[in-house]
mmCIF file of C-alpha atoms and ligand atoms in Angstrom:
data_model
loop_
_atom_site.group_PDB
_atom_site.id
_atom_site.type_symbol
_atom_site.label_atom_id
_atom_site.label_comp_id
_atom_site.label_asym_id
_atom_site.label_seq_id
_atom_site.Cartn_x
_atom_site.Cartn_y
_atom_site.Cartn_z
ATOM 1 C CA MET A 1 -1.179 42.682 60.996
ATOM 2 C CA GLN A 2 0.847 39.948 60.625
ATOM 3 C CA PHE A 3 4.117 38.626 63.197
ATOM 4 C CA PHE A 4 6.860 36.856 61.663
ATOM 5 C CA ILE A 5 10.111 36.585 63.809
ATOM 6 C CA ASP A 6 13.170 37.679 62.164
ATOM 7 C CA SER A 7 15.540 34.773 63.228
ATOM 8 C CA ALA A 8 16.770 30.933 62.361
ATOM 9 C CA ASP A 9 17.800 30.314 66.250
ATOM 10 C CA THR A 10 14.858 27.106 66.928
ATOM 11 C CA GLU A 11 14.993 28.891 70.723
ATOM 12 C CA GLU A 12 14.004 31.677 70.008
ATOM 13 C CA ILE A 13 11.129 31.084 67.534
ATOM 14 C CA LYS A 14 9.963 28.262 69.841
ATOM 15 C CA GLN A 15 9.645 31.000 73.039
ATOM 16 C CA ALA A 16 7.912 33.178 70.823
ATOM 17 C CA GLN A 17 5.163 30.409 68.939
ATOM 18 C CA ALA A 18 4.582 29.667 72.561
ATOM 19 C CA MET A 19 3.574 33.482 73.483
ATOM 20 C CA GLY A 20 0.957 32.754 71.208
ATOM 21 C CA LEU A 21 1.649 35.135 68.544
ATOM 22 C CA LEU A 22 3.436 33.802 65.725
ATOM 23 C CA ASP A 23 2.451 33.828 62.057
ATOM 24 C CA GLY A 24 6.045 33.319 60.100
ATOM 25 C CA VAL A 25 9.331 33.616 60.011
ATOM 26 C CA THR A 26 12.211 35.505 57.838
ATOM 27 C CA THR A 27 15.695 34.739 57.684
ATOM 28 C CA ASN A 28 18.546 36.223 56.289
ATOM 29 C CA PRO A 29 22.223 35.112 56.033
ATOM 30 C CA SER A 30 23.886 36.550 58.515
ATOM 31 C CA LEU A 31 20.686 35.088 61.096
ATOM 32 C CA VAL A 32 22.043 31.630 60.548
ATOM 33 C CA ALA A 33 25.201 32.127 60.303
ATOM 34 C CA LYS A 34 25.026 32.866 64.013
ATOM 35 C CA THR A 35 23.380 29.749 64.625
ATOM 36 C CA GLY A 36 26.276 27.506 63.425
ATOM 37 C CA ARG A 37 24.500 25.387 61.708
ATOM 38 C CA LYS A 38 23.549 23.872 58.366
ATOM 39 C CA PHE A 39 20.382 25.461 57.032
ATOM 40 C CA LYS A 40 18.626 22.840 54.864
ATOM 41 C CA GLU A 41 19.242 21.432 58.434
ATOM 42 C CA VAL A 42 17.716 24.793 60.480
ATOM 43 C CA LEU A 43 14.588 25.325 57.488
ATOM 44 C CA GLU A 44 14.128 22.018 58.395
ATOM 45 C CA GLU A 45 13.426 22.513 61.904
ATOM 46 C CA ILE A 46 11.363 25.380 61.864
ATOM 47 C CA VAL A 47 8.689 24.274 59.507
ATOM 48 C CA GLU A 48 8.122 21.867 61.937
ATOM 49 C CA ILE A 49 7.480 24.908 65.181
ATOM 50 C CA VAL A 50 5.403 27.058 62.539
ATOM 51 C CA ASP A 51 2.773 26.467 60.222
ATOM 52 C CA GLY A 52 3.268 29.755 58.077
ATOM 53 C CA PRO A 53 4.878 31.047 55.563
ATOM 54 C CA ILE A 54 9.473 30.390 56.074
ATOM 55 C CA SER A 55 11.487 32.827 54.476
ATOM 56 C CA ALA A 56 14.577 31.006 53.538
ATOM 57 C CA GLU A 57 17.200 33.456 51.239
ATOM 58 C CA VAL A 58 18.566 32.874 48.532
ATOM 59 C CA VAL A 59 22.428 33.719 48.084
ATOM 60 C CA SER A 60 22.950 33.333 44.226
ATOM 61 C CA THR A 61 23.581 36.685 42.570
ATOM 62 C CA ASP A 62 22.485 35.620 39.181
ATOM 63 C CA ALA A 63 18.399 34.728 38.208
ATOM 64 C CA LYS A 64 19.112 31.332 36.477
ATOM 65 C CA GLY A 65 21.286 30.373 40.334
ATOM 66 C CA MET A 66 18.381 32.190 42.392
ATOM 67 C CA LEU A 67 16.469 29.815 40.320
ATOM 68 C CA LYS A 68 18.120 26.821 41.497
ATOM 69 C CA GLU A 69 17.599 27.638 44.997
ATOM 70 C CA ALA A 70 14.541 29.270 44.443
ATOM 71 C CA ARG A 71 12.854 25.689 43.065
ATOM 72 C CA GLU A 72 15.155 23.019 46.026
ATOM 73 C CA TYR A 73 14.179 25.365 48.703
ATOM 74 C CA ALA A 74 10.515 25.120 47.228
ATOM 75 C CA SER A 75 10.339 21.335 47.225
ATOM 76 C CA ILE A 76 11.199 20.926 50.708
ATOM 77 C CA HIS A 77 7.464 22.438 51.635
ATOM 78 C CA GLU A 78 4.916 24.371 50.776
ATOM 79 C CA ASN A 79 4.982 27.060 53.567
ATOM 80 C CA ILE A 80 8.517 27.966 51.844
ATOM 81 C CA VAL A 81 9.211 31.678 50.623
ATOM 82 C CA ILE A 82 12.055 32.802 48.688
ATOM 83 C CA LYS A 83 13.255 35.731 49.605
ATOM 84 C CA ILE A 84 15.584 37.262 46.668
ATOM 85 C CA PRO A 85 17.178 40.768 47.308
ATOM 86 C CA MET A 86 16.492 43.393 44.990
ATOM 87 C CA ILE A 87 18.601 42.983 42.103
ATOM 88 C CA VAL A 88 17.834 42.963 38.741
ATOM 89 C CA GLU A 89 18.965 38.892 38.434
ATOM 90 C CA GLY A 90 16.732 39.016 41.672
ATOM 91 C CA LEU A 91 13.724 40.792 39.289
ATOM 92 C CA LYS A 92 14.603 37.932 36.846
ATOM 93 C CA ALA A 93 13.908 35.240 38.881
ATOM 94 C CA LEU A 94 10.697 36.702 40.999
ATOM 95 C CA LYS A 95 9.348 36.730 37.167
ATOM 96 C CA VAL A 96 9.804 33.472 36.530
ATOM 97 C CA CYS A 97 8.898 32.319 40.492
ATOM 98 C CA VAL A 98 5.417 34.271 40.400
ATOM 99 C CA GLU A 99 4.851 31.839 36.264
ATOM 100 C CA GLU A 100 5.652 28.638 38.789
ATOM 101 C CA ASN A 101 3.445 30.232 41.481
ATOM 102 C CA ILE A 102 7.000 30.264 44.125
ATOM 103 C CA LYS A 103 6.071 32.135 47.324
ATOM 104 C CA THR A 104 8.407 35.339 46.948
ATOM 105 C CA ASN A 105 9.886 37.382 49.373
ATOM 106 C CA ILE A 106 11.832 40.682 48.017
ATOM 107 C CA THR A 107 14.565 41.598 50.516
ATOM 108 C CA LEU A 108 16.949 44.990 50.625
ATOM 109 C CA VAL A 109 14.163 47.429 49.619
ATOM 110 C CA PHE A 110 14.907 50.765 50.210
ATOM 111 C CA SER A 111 13.249 52.836 47.616
ATOM 112 C CA ALA A 112 9.922 53.743 46.675
ATOM 113 C CA SER A 113 10.562 52.967 43.238
ATOM 114 C CA GLN A 114 12.740 49.440 43.629
ATOM 115 C CA ALA A 115 8.825 48.432 46.078
ATOM 116 C CA LEU A 116 6.823 49.579 42.497
ATOM 117 C CA MET A 117 8.723 46.789 40.504
ATOM 118 C CA VAL A 118 8.550 44.437 42.877
ATOM 119 C CA GLY A 119 4.688 44.637 43.921
ATOM 120 C CA LYS A 120 4.052 45.555 39.477
ATOM 121 C CA ILE A 121 5.561 42.126 39.141
ATOM 122 C CA GLY A 122 3.279 40.457 41.315
ATOM 123 C CA ALA A 123 5.884 39.028 44.278
ATOM 124 C CA THR A 124 4.158 37.432 47.331
ATOM 125 C CA TYR A 125 5.941 39.826 49.824
ATOM 126 C CA VAL A 126 8.284 43.208 49.746
ATOM 127 C CA SER A 127 10.927 43.604 52.627
ATOM 128 C CA PRO A 128 11.140 47.400 52.781
ATOM 129 C CA PHE A 129 14.174 47.395 56.156
ATOM 130 C CA VAL A 130 13.404 50.677 58.508
ATOM 131 C CA GLY A 131 15.367 50.278 60.373
ATOM 132 C CA ARG A 132 18.781 50.409 58.156
ATOM 133 C CA LEU A 133 17.164 53.343 56.542
ATOM 134 C CA ASP A 134 17.060 54.901 60.131
ATOM 135 C CA ASP A 135 21.304 54.261 60.651
ATOM 136 C CA ILE A 136 21.871 56.540 57.325
ATOM 137 C CA SER A 137 19.112 59.546 59.030
ATOM 138 C CA THR A 138 16.520 58.794 56.332
ATOM 139 C CA ASP A 139 12.918 58.257 57.838
ATOM 140 C CA GLY A 140 12.423 54.520 57.338
ATOM 141 C CA MET A 141 8.888 54.402 58.303
ATOM 142 C CA GLU A 142 8.030 57.851 55.554
ATOM 143 C CA LEU A 143 8.636 54.075 53.110
ATOM 144 C CA ILE A 144 6.672 52.269 54.466
ATOM 145 C CA GLN A 145 3.637 54.858 53.497
ATOM 146 C CA GLN A 146 4.859 55.849 50.406
ATOM 147 C CA ILE A 147 4.423 51.786 49.494
ATOM 148 C CA ARG A 148 1.640 52.057 51.345
ATOM 149 C CA THR A 149 0.136 54.364 49.129
ATOM 150 C CA ILE A 150 1.319 53.019 45.998
ATOM 151 C CA TYR A 151 0.037 49.411 46.239
ATOM 152 C CA ASP A 152 -3.584 51.126 47.189
ATOM 153 C CA ASN A 153 -3.993 53.099 44.429
ATOM 154 C CA TYR A 154 -2.812 49.909 41.456
ATOM 155 C CA ALA A 155 -4.730 47.168 44.286
ATOM 156 C CA PHE A 156 -1.112 45.655 44.439
ATOM 157 C CA GLU A 157 -2.051 41.868 46.305
ATOM 158 C CA THR A 158 1.497 42.537 47.404
ATOM 159 C CA GLN A 159 2.303 42.116 51.079
ATOM 160 C CA ILE A 160 4.479 44.958 52.773
ATOM 161 C CA LEU A 161 6.745 42.987 55.391
ATOM 162 C CA VAL A 162 8.118 45.776 57.272
ATOM 163 C CA ALA A 163 11.618 44.524 57.798
ATOM 164 C CA SER A 164 14.508 45.940 59.859
ATOM 165 C CA ILE A 165 12.995 46.541 63.211
ATOM 166 C CA ARG A 166 15.139 47.543 65.824
ATOM 167 C CA HIS A 167 12.332 48.548 68.603
ATOM 168 C CA PRO A 168 8.572 48.051 69.787
ATOM 169 C CA ILE A 169 7.750 51.870 67.936
ATOM 170 C CA HIS A 170 8.253 50.259 64.473
ATOM 171 C CA LEU A 171 5.807 48.443 65.093
ATOM 172 C CA VAL A 172 3.360 51.029 66.388
ATOM 173 C CA GLN A 173 4.062 53.075 63.313
ATOM 174 C CA SER A 174 3.625 49.786 60.785
ATOM 175 C CA ALA A 175 0.105 48.845 62.292
ATOM 176 C CA LEU A 176 -0.491 52.654 62.026
ATOM 177 C CA ILE A 177 -0.066 52.676 58.592
ATOM 178 C CA GLY A 178 -1.513 49.549 57.483
ATOM 179 C CA ALA A 179 1.726 47.409 56.636
ATOM 180 C CA ASP A 180 0.804 43.530 56.559
ATOM 181 C CA VAL A 181 3.376 42.170 58.009
ATOM 182 C CA ALA A 182 6.739 43.191 60.861
ATOM 183 C CA THR A 183 9.558 40.871 61.450
ATOM 184 C CA ILE A 184 10.194 40.704 64.349
ATOM 185 C CA PRO A 185 14.082 40.372 66.028
ATOM 186 C CA PHE A 186 12.920 38.124 69.389
ATOM 187 C CA GLN A 187 14.015 41.008 71.791
ATOM 188 C CA VAL A 188 12.046 43.598 70.604
ATOM 189 C CA ILE A 189 8.849 40.467 70.464
ATOM 190 C CA GLN A 190 9.965 40.538 74.633
ATOM 191 C CA GLN A 191 9.721 44.466 75.027
ATOM 192 C CA LEU A 192 6.348 44.255 72.861
ATOM 193 C CA ALA A 193 4.680 43.626 76.795
ATOM 194 C CA LYS A 194 6.276 45.384 78.520
ATOM 195 C CA HIS A 195 5.516 48.677 80.302
ATOM 196 C CA PRO A 196 7.370 49.735 83.763
ATOM 197 C CA LEU A 197 3.255 50.156 85.348
ATOM 198 C CA THR A 198 2.511 46.978 84.595
ATOM 199 C CA ASP A 199 5.038 45.807 87.394
ATOM 200 C CA ILE A 200 4.543 48.635 89.185
ATOM 201 C CA GLY A 201 1.084 48.266 89.722
ATOM 202 C CA LEU A 202 1.378 43.762 89.592
ATOM 203 C CA GLU A 203 3.605 43.968 92.175
ATOM 204 C CA LYS A 204 1.165 46.554 94.749
ATOM 205 C CA PHE A 205 -1.586 44.375 93.894
ATOM 206 C CA LEU A 206 0.001 41.487 95.129
ATOM 207 C CA LYS A 207 1.500 42.960 98.022
ATOM 208 C CA ASP A 208 -1.978 44.447 98.842
ATOM 209 C CA TRP A 209 -3.368 40.733 98.088
ATOM 210 C CA GLU A 210 -1.451 39.531 100.838
ATOM 211 C CA LYS A 211 -3.208 41.697 103.424
ATOM 212 C CA VAL A 212 -6.701 39.926 102.384
ATOM 213 C CA PRO A 213 -7.843 37.077 105.237
ATOM 214 C CA SER A 214 -8.254 34.054 103.822
HETATM 215 O O1 G3P B 301 16.249 40.450 57.769
HETATM 216 C C1 G3P B 301 16.337 40.663 57.239
HETATM 217 C C2 G3P B 301 15.866 42.521 58.322
HETATM 218 O O2 G3P B 301 15.234 42.143 59.210
HETATM 219 C C3 G3P B 301 17.249 43.024 58.741
HETATM 220 O O3 G3P B 301 17.606 43.907 59.577
HETATM 221 O O4 G3P B 301 18.393 44.711 62.176
HETATM 222 O O5 G3P B 301 19.564 43.564 60.593
HETATM 223 O O6 G3P B 301 18.713 45.463 59.500
HETATM 224 P P1 G3P B 301 19.018 44.171 60.326
#
């Protein structure tokens, strides 16, 4: 399973990279807005930090505008993946990107029928948002299971990129289902390694070590 960080904060990205876990990065307009920086500048910095897929999201809502943005971002670096919203215009843009060999990540996916369309057209990644489904009392992980089954039934090559991850259990469940990628906020990456029994155990070992003659 690949680990991406869901962040546009280059300091967070560097810290996650140093942990040796990072395979890629996803950004979105909200995450970029938080940085207070120009997106192109941030993107150029990220591609230097991480040698893996970096998702850059288009903000046009028509296929023509999406494709203009897609071609611009794709020309920055071969690792750039174009993130396109799951709307009809987005599907039109996706089809052209597939023809032009531009890597894609279809975002804001909330149903199996949307994911089926994305897999059929042949996106590189599909991004179902599990946390936002949980927020409205719908089981986000059930959607991941459904997409896994559908993609396996038809041998679709689109990779399932679990997004809107809120806690470590989302990640563990994604791995059990066999999702290809999880994009994880920095705070959750830090939580993954933590266990109170690890901390208690280490404290005891170090205390006992003080009794060992040197
Ligand atoms: O980047 C897309 C997704 O991961 C956003 O997550 O927490 O805003 O629902 P969240």
